[in-house]
C-alpha cells in the first residue's frame, strides 16, 4: 500500500519458530491490559501501576513503544529483529492489534511472513527496543542484504503460542503487493566526473575528499553564487558512489532547534485530533540510524549551516564530531554515536556571516574548504552560447569583484549558469546583480554607477546581440 509504514520488531530467538509458523508476532506484559481500549495517558498509568507492583522485576518497554506496536496497521511491513545485526524474517501485517490475556505474549499482530531467510545487516543500536519505525530505505537495505538462510531448523519445536494464533483476526491484504527487490548500488561517480561537472582540478578535489574522510565533516564556504551547494552535491555523490548509502539534505535557519536535529519532545496529532507530546528522535539521529543499516558511505548535506545557532542545535553532537569513536546520552537518556560510514558536508555563505564569527570550537571540528568565483565554469558552460561575449562577461565580473575587494562578498558565477543566458542576462543583471552591488556600494554611488546594466551591457553582449 502507498501509505504503508515500516517497522523493526524485536523477537526472542526462542519464540521465532512459533511466530514464523503461526503467522504472527507478539509482545509480552499481559498485566498491562488491552491497549486498543486505552488512551495514551491510560497506557502510561497502566505501565506505572504494573511497575509499582513488580519492584525490581519489571522491564516492559516504554509507553511509546507499546503504543507504536498497537498502532501498526494491516499492510505495514515488518522485520523480525533477532539481534544487533540479525533479521530473522520479513513480513506484511495482515491483521489489527489484538489482545489475549491468557497468553504470556498477550499483545499480537497477524503477520504473513513473506521471507523467513535470515539476514546479517549493519548493526543498529536500537535493536533491543520492542518497536522501531524504519524508513523505506532502511527496510529496503535490510531486505536487499543477501540471506544467510534460516538460522533455526525447520523442525524446531513450536510452543503453545502457535495454538493460540488461530484466534487472530486476519484481513484481506493485496496479494499483488510488490515483492522485496534488492536495491541497486548508487551510481559510481569518479573524481574526474566531479571535476568535469564543477570545473575544479582533480588534485584539489582529491585533497577535499581526503579532508572530508579525515575529519568526518567539512564546510564549503564562500561568497554567494560560487556553487557551494552544487559542489557539495557532486562531492556527496562521489563519496556515496558504488555503495548503498543515502544522501540527504537539510537546510538550517535561525529557528532551527536541537529538538528538530537531535532529539526532544515534539507535538503529535492523535487519531481523534487531540495533541500529545512525545519524545522523538530528530533529523540527524534518524539519518544516522538509517546509515547504520546501509553498506557504504552516507552523506548529510547541511545547507546554510551558519544561519542556525550551531552550539544550541548540535548540543552533544559537538563532542561526537571530535570524538567519533565514542557515544553520549542524548535527550531521553538514549546512547547515541555517529556511525563510521557517515560524512557531513555543510555550506556557508560568507556574505551572510563571516567565518571569523563561527564558534572556534566548532571550526576546529570541521575542515573548511574555500570556494571563490570559478570563471572556468562559465567558459565551459557557455562555450557555444550565441549572443553573449563570455570573455566580456568574465571581464566585467573580474572588474566588479576587484572593486568589491573582499573575497567574502564577491559576485559568483552561478547567477549566469542557467539556460538561455542571452535572453535573460539583462534581467539577471538588473534584478539580481544591481541590487546587490547598490547595497554594497551604498556610500560610493559613483562606483555603483560603473556597474549599471547600461554601462556594462555592451561589454557582455556579443556583436549583434540584444537584451532588455
PDB file of N, CA and C in Angstrom, residues 228-271:
ATOM      1  N   UNK A 228      28.314  26.525  -4.040  1.00  0.00           N
ATOM      2  CA  UNK A 228      28.661  25.689  -2.887  1.00  0.00           C
ATOM      3  C   UNK A 228      27.753  24.457  -2.780  1.00  0.00           C
ATOM      4  N   UNK A 229      26.455  24.660  -2.883  1.00  0.00           N
ATOM      5  CA  UNK A 229      25.532  23.528  -2.783  1.00  0.00           C
ATOM      6  C   UNK A 229      25.719  22.573  -3.947  1.00  0.00           C
ATOM      7  N   UNK A 230      25.937  23.106  -5.138  1.00  0.00           N
ATOM      8  CA  UNK A 230      26.156  22.287  -6.327  1.00  0.00           C
ATOM      9  C   UNK A 230      27.392  21.407  -6.145  1.00  0.00           C
ATOM     10  N   UNK A 231      28.479  21.996  -5.676  1.00  0.00           N
ATOM     11  CA  UNK A 231      29.709  21.238  -5.458  1.00  0.00           C
ATOM     12  C   UNK A 231      29.506  20.211  -4.346  1.00  0.00           C
ATOM     13  N   UNK A 232      28.796  20.595  -3.276  1.00  0.00           N
ATOM     14  CA  UNK A 232      28.531  19.668  -2.172  1.00  0.00           C
ATOM     15  C   UNK A 232      27.775  18.438  -2.667  1.00  0.00           C
ATOM     16  N   UNK A 233      26.803  18.651  -3.538  1.00  0.00           N
ATOM     17  CA  UNK A 233      26.019  17.532  -4.056  1.00  0.00           C
ATOM     18  C   UNK A 233      26.875  16.592  -4.892  1.00  0.00           C
ATOM     19  N   UNK A 234      27.767  17.145  -5.694  1.00  0.00           N
ATOM     20  CA  UNK A 234      28.642  16.293  -6.501  1.00  0.00           C
ATOM     21  C   UNK A 234      29.650  15.548  -5.625  1.00  0.00           C
ATOM     22  N   UNK A 235      30.189  16.210  -4.625  1.00  0.00           N
ATOM     23  CA  UNK A 235      31.097  15.520  -3.703  1.00  0.00           C
ATOM     24  C   UNK A 235      30.366  14.400  -2.968  1.00  0.00           C
ATOM     25  N   UNK A 236      29.122  14.661  -2.551  1.00  0.00           N
ATOM     26  CA  UNK A 236      28.332  13.633  -1.858  1.00  0.00           C
ATOM     27  C   UNK A 236      28.089  12.437  -2.765  1.00  0.00           C
ATOM     28  N   UNK A 237      27.772  12.692  -4.041  1.00  0.00           N
ATOM     29  CA  UNK A 237      27.540  11.591  -4.983  1.00  0.00           C
ATOM     30  C   UNK A 237      28.816  10.768  -5.188  1.00  0.00           C
ATOM     31  N   UNK A 238      29.959  11.444  -5.174  1.00  0.00           N
ATOM     32  CA  UNK A 238      31.227  10.725  -5.292  1.00  0.00           C
ATOM     33  C   UNK A 238      31.473   9.873  -4.049  1.00  0.00           C
ATOM     34  N   UNK A 239      31.252  10.447  -2.872  1.00  0.00           N
ATOM     35  CA  UNK A 239      31.508   9.724  -1.630  1.00  0.00           C
ATOM     36  C   UNK A 239      30.608   8.504  -1.485  1.00  0.00           C
ATOM     37  N   UNK A 240      29.345   8.639  -1.890  1.00  0.00           N
ATOM     38  CA  UNK A 240      28.381   7.540  -1.743  1.00  0.00           C
ATOM     39  C   UNK A 240      28.371   6.617  -2.955  1.00  0.00           C
ATOM     40  N   UNK A 241      29.088   6.981  -4.010  1.00  0.00           N
ATOM     41  CA  UNK A 241      29.049   6.223  -5.249  1.00  0.00           C
ATOM     42  C   UNK A 241      29.526   4.790  -5.095  1.00  0.00           C
ATOM     43  N   UNK A 242      28.816   3.863  -5.738  1.00  0.00           N
ATOM     44  CA  UNK A 242      29.185   2.460  -5.714  1.00  0.00           C
ATOM     45  C   UNK A 242      28.699   1.701  -4.503  1.00  0.00           C
ATOM     46  N   UNK A 243      28.197   2.391  -3.476  1.00  0.00           N
ATOM     47  CA  UNK A 243      27.683   1.739  -2.276  1.00  0.00           C
ATOM     48  C   UNK A 243      26.168   1.862  -2.181  1.00  0.00           C
ATOM     49  N   UNK A 244      25.638   1.549  -1.019  1.00  0.00           N
ATOM     50  CA  UNK A 244      24.199   1.594  -0.803  1.00  0.00           C
ATOM     51  C   UNK A 244      23.800   2.707   0.164  1.00  0.00           C
ATOM     52  N   UNK A 245      24.752   3.594   0.459  1.00  0.00           N
ATOM     53  CA  UNK A 245      24.467   4.684   1.387  1.00  0.00           C
ATOM     54  C   UNK A 245      23.484   5.688   0.819  1.00  0.00           C
ATOM     55  N   UNK A 246      22.970   6.519   1.698  1.00  0.00           N
ATOM     56  CA  UNK A 246      21.978   7.522   1.304  1.00  0.00           C
ATOM     57  C   UNK A 246      22.589   8.911   1.346  1.00  0.00           C
ATOM     58  N   UNK A 247      22.009   9.829   0.570  1.00  0.00           N
ATOM     59  CA  UNK A 247      22.396  11.241   0.596  1.00  0.00           C
ATOM     60  C   UNK A 247      21.153  12.038   0.954  1.00  0.00           C
ATOM     61  N   UNK A 248      21.230  12.832   1.993  1.00  0.00           N
ATOM     62  CA  UNK A 248      20.090  13.657   2.395  1.00  0.00           C
ATOM     63  C   UNK A 248      20.557  15.086   2.644  1.00  0.00           C
ATOM     64  N   UNK A 249      19.610  16.019   2.501  1.00  0.00           N
ATOM     65  CA  UNK A 249      19.915  17.445   2.666  1.00  0.00           C
ATOM     66  C   UNK A 249      18.955  18.065   3.661  1.00  0.00           C
ATOM     67  N   UNK A 250      19.495  18.894   4.539  1.00  0.00           N
ATOM     68  CA  UNK A 250      18.669  19.678   5.453  1.00  0.00           C
ATOM     69  C   UNK A 250      19.177  21.112   5.380  1.00  0.00           C
ATOM     70  N   UNK A 251      18.264  22.084   5.440  1.00  0.00           N
ATOM     71  CA  UNK A 251      18.669  23.487   5.415  1.00  0.00           C
ATOM     72  C   UNK A 251      18.433  24.107   6.785  1.00  0.00           C
ATOM     73  N   UNK A 252      19.465  24.696   7.330  1.00  0.00           N
ATOM     74  CA  UNK A 252      19.352  25.362   8.622  1.00  0.00           C
ATOM     75  C   UNK A 252      18.769  26.767   8.438  1.00  0.00           C
ATOM     76  N   UNK A 253      18.177  27.268   9.508  1.00  0.00           N
ATOM     77  CA  UNK A 253      17.625  28.625   9.538  1.00  0.00           C
ATOM     78  C   UNK A 253      17.627  29.090  10.986  1.00  0.00           C
ATOM     79  N   UNK A 254      17.384  30.371  11.256  1.00  0.00           N
ATOM     80  CA  UNK A 254      17.511  30.883  12.624  1.00  0.00           C
ATOM     81  C   UNK A 254      16.609  30.200  13.651  1.00  0.00           C
ATOM     82  N   UNK A 255      15.482  29.619  13.204  1.00  0.00           N
ATOM     83  CA  UNK A 255      14.571  28.985  14.157  1.00  0.00           C
ATOM     84  C   UNK A 255      14.822  27.493  14.314  1.00  0.00           C
ATOM     85  N   UNK A 256      15.817  26.965  13.603  1.00  0.00           N
ATOM     86  CA  UNK A 256      16.073  25.518  13.681  1.00  0.00           C
ATOM     87  C   UNK A 256      16.571  25.174  15.075  1.00  0.00           C
ATOM     88  N   UNK A 257      16.127  24.027  15.614  1.00  0.00           N
ATOM     89  CA  UNK A 257      16.372  23.730  17.025  1.00  0.00           C
ATOM     90  C   UNK A 257      17.044  22.378  17.242  1.00  0.00           C
ATOM     91  N   UNK A 258      17.538  22.204  18.453  1.00  0.00           N
ATOM     92  CA  UNK A 258      18.109  20.922  18.889  1.00  0.00           C
ATOM     93  C   UNK A 258      17.054  19.824  18.791  1.00  0.00           C
ATOM     94  N   UNK A 259      15.825  20.148  19.181  1.00  0.00           N
ATOM     95  CA  UNK A 259      14.751  19.149  19.159  1.00  0.00           C
ATOM     96  C   UNK A 259      14.499  18.636  17.748  1.00  0.00           C
ATOM     97  N   UNK A 260      14.629  19.503  16.749  1.00  0.00           N
ATOM     98  CA  UNK A 260      14.428  19.077  15.365  1.00  0.00           C
ATOM     99  C   UNK A 260      15.606  18.271  14.845  1.00  0.00           C
ATOM    100  N   UNK A 261      16.811  18.602  15.292  1.00  0.00           N
ATOM    101  CA  UNK A 261      18.001  17.977  14.723  1.00  0.00           C
ATOM    102  C   UNK A 261      18.454  16.750  15.498  1.00  0.00           C
ATOM    103  N   UNK A 262      18.404  16.789  16.815  1.00  0.00           N
ATOM    104  CA  UNK A 262      18.907  15.680  17.628  1.00  0.00           C
ATOM    105  C   UNK A 262      17.763  14.884  18.273  1.00  0.00           C
ATOM    106  N   UNK A 263      17.112  15.438  19.265  1.00  0.00           N
ATOM    107  CA  UNK A 263      16.012  14.720  19.925  1.00  0.00           C
ATOM    108  C   UNK A 263      15.297  15.680  20.866  1.00  0.00           C
ATOM    109  N   UNK A 264      14.031  15.407  21.116  1.00  0.00           N
ATOM    110  CA  UNK A 264      13.293  16.248  22.048  1.00  0.00           C
ATOM    111  C   UNK A 264      11.813  15.942  22.011  1.00  0.00           C
ATOM    112  N   UNK A 265      11.078  16.638  22.845  1.00  0.00           N
ATOM    113  CA  UNK A 265       9.632  16.448  22.919  1.00  0.00           C
ATOM    114  C   UNK A 265       8.970  17.259  21.818  1.00  0.00           C
ATOM    115  N   UNK A 266       8.169  16.576  21.010  1.00  0.00           N
ATOM    116  CA  UNK A 266       7.523  17.205  19.862  1.00  0.00           C
ATOM    117  C   UNK A 266       6.014  16.953  19.916  1.00  0.00           C
ATOM    118  N   UNK A 267       5.208  17.925  19.484  1.00  0.00           N
ATOM    119  CA  UNK A 267       3.753  17.698  19.432  1.00  0.00           C
ATOM    120  C   UNK A 267       3.399  16.729  18.308  1.00  0.00           C
ATOM    121  N   UNK A 268       2.387  15.900  18.551  1.00  0.00           N
ATOM    122  CA  UNK A 268       1.941  14.930  17.556  1.00  0.00           C
ATOM    123  C   UNK A 268       0.423  14.803  17.658  1.00  0.00           C
ATOM    124  N   UNK A 269      -0.241  14.704  16.519  1.00  0.00           N
ATOM    125  CA  UNK A 269      -1.702  14.630  16.498  1.00  0.00           C
ATOM    126  C   UNK A 269      -2.170  13.184  16.633  1.00  0.00           C
ATOM    127  N   UNK A 270      -3.071  12.952  17.574  1.00  0.00           N
ATOM    128  CA  UNK A 270      -3.669  11.630  17.716  1.00  0.00           C
ATOM    129  C   UNK A 270      -4.739  11.420  16.656  1.00  0.00           C
ATOM    130  N   UNK A 271      -5.251  10.196  16.596  1.00  0.00           N
ATOM    131  CA  UNK A 271      -6.290   9.876  15.622  1.00  0.00           C
ATOM    132  C   UNK A 271      -7.548  10.699  15.856  1.00  0.00           C
TER     133      UNK A 271
END
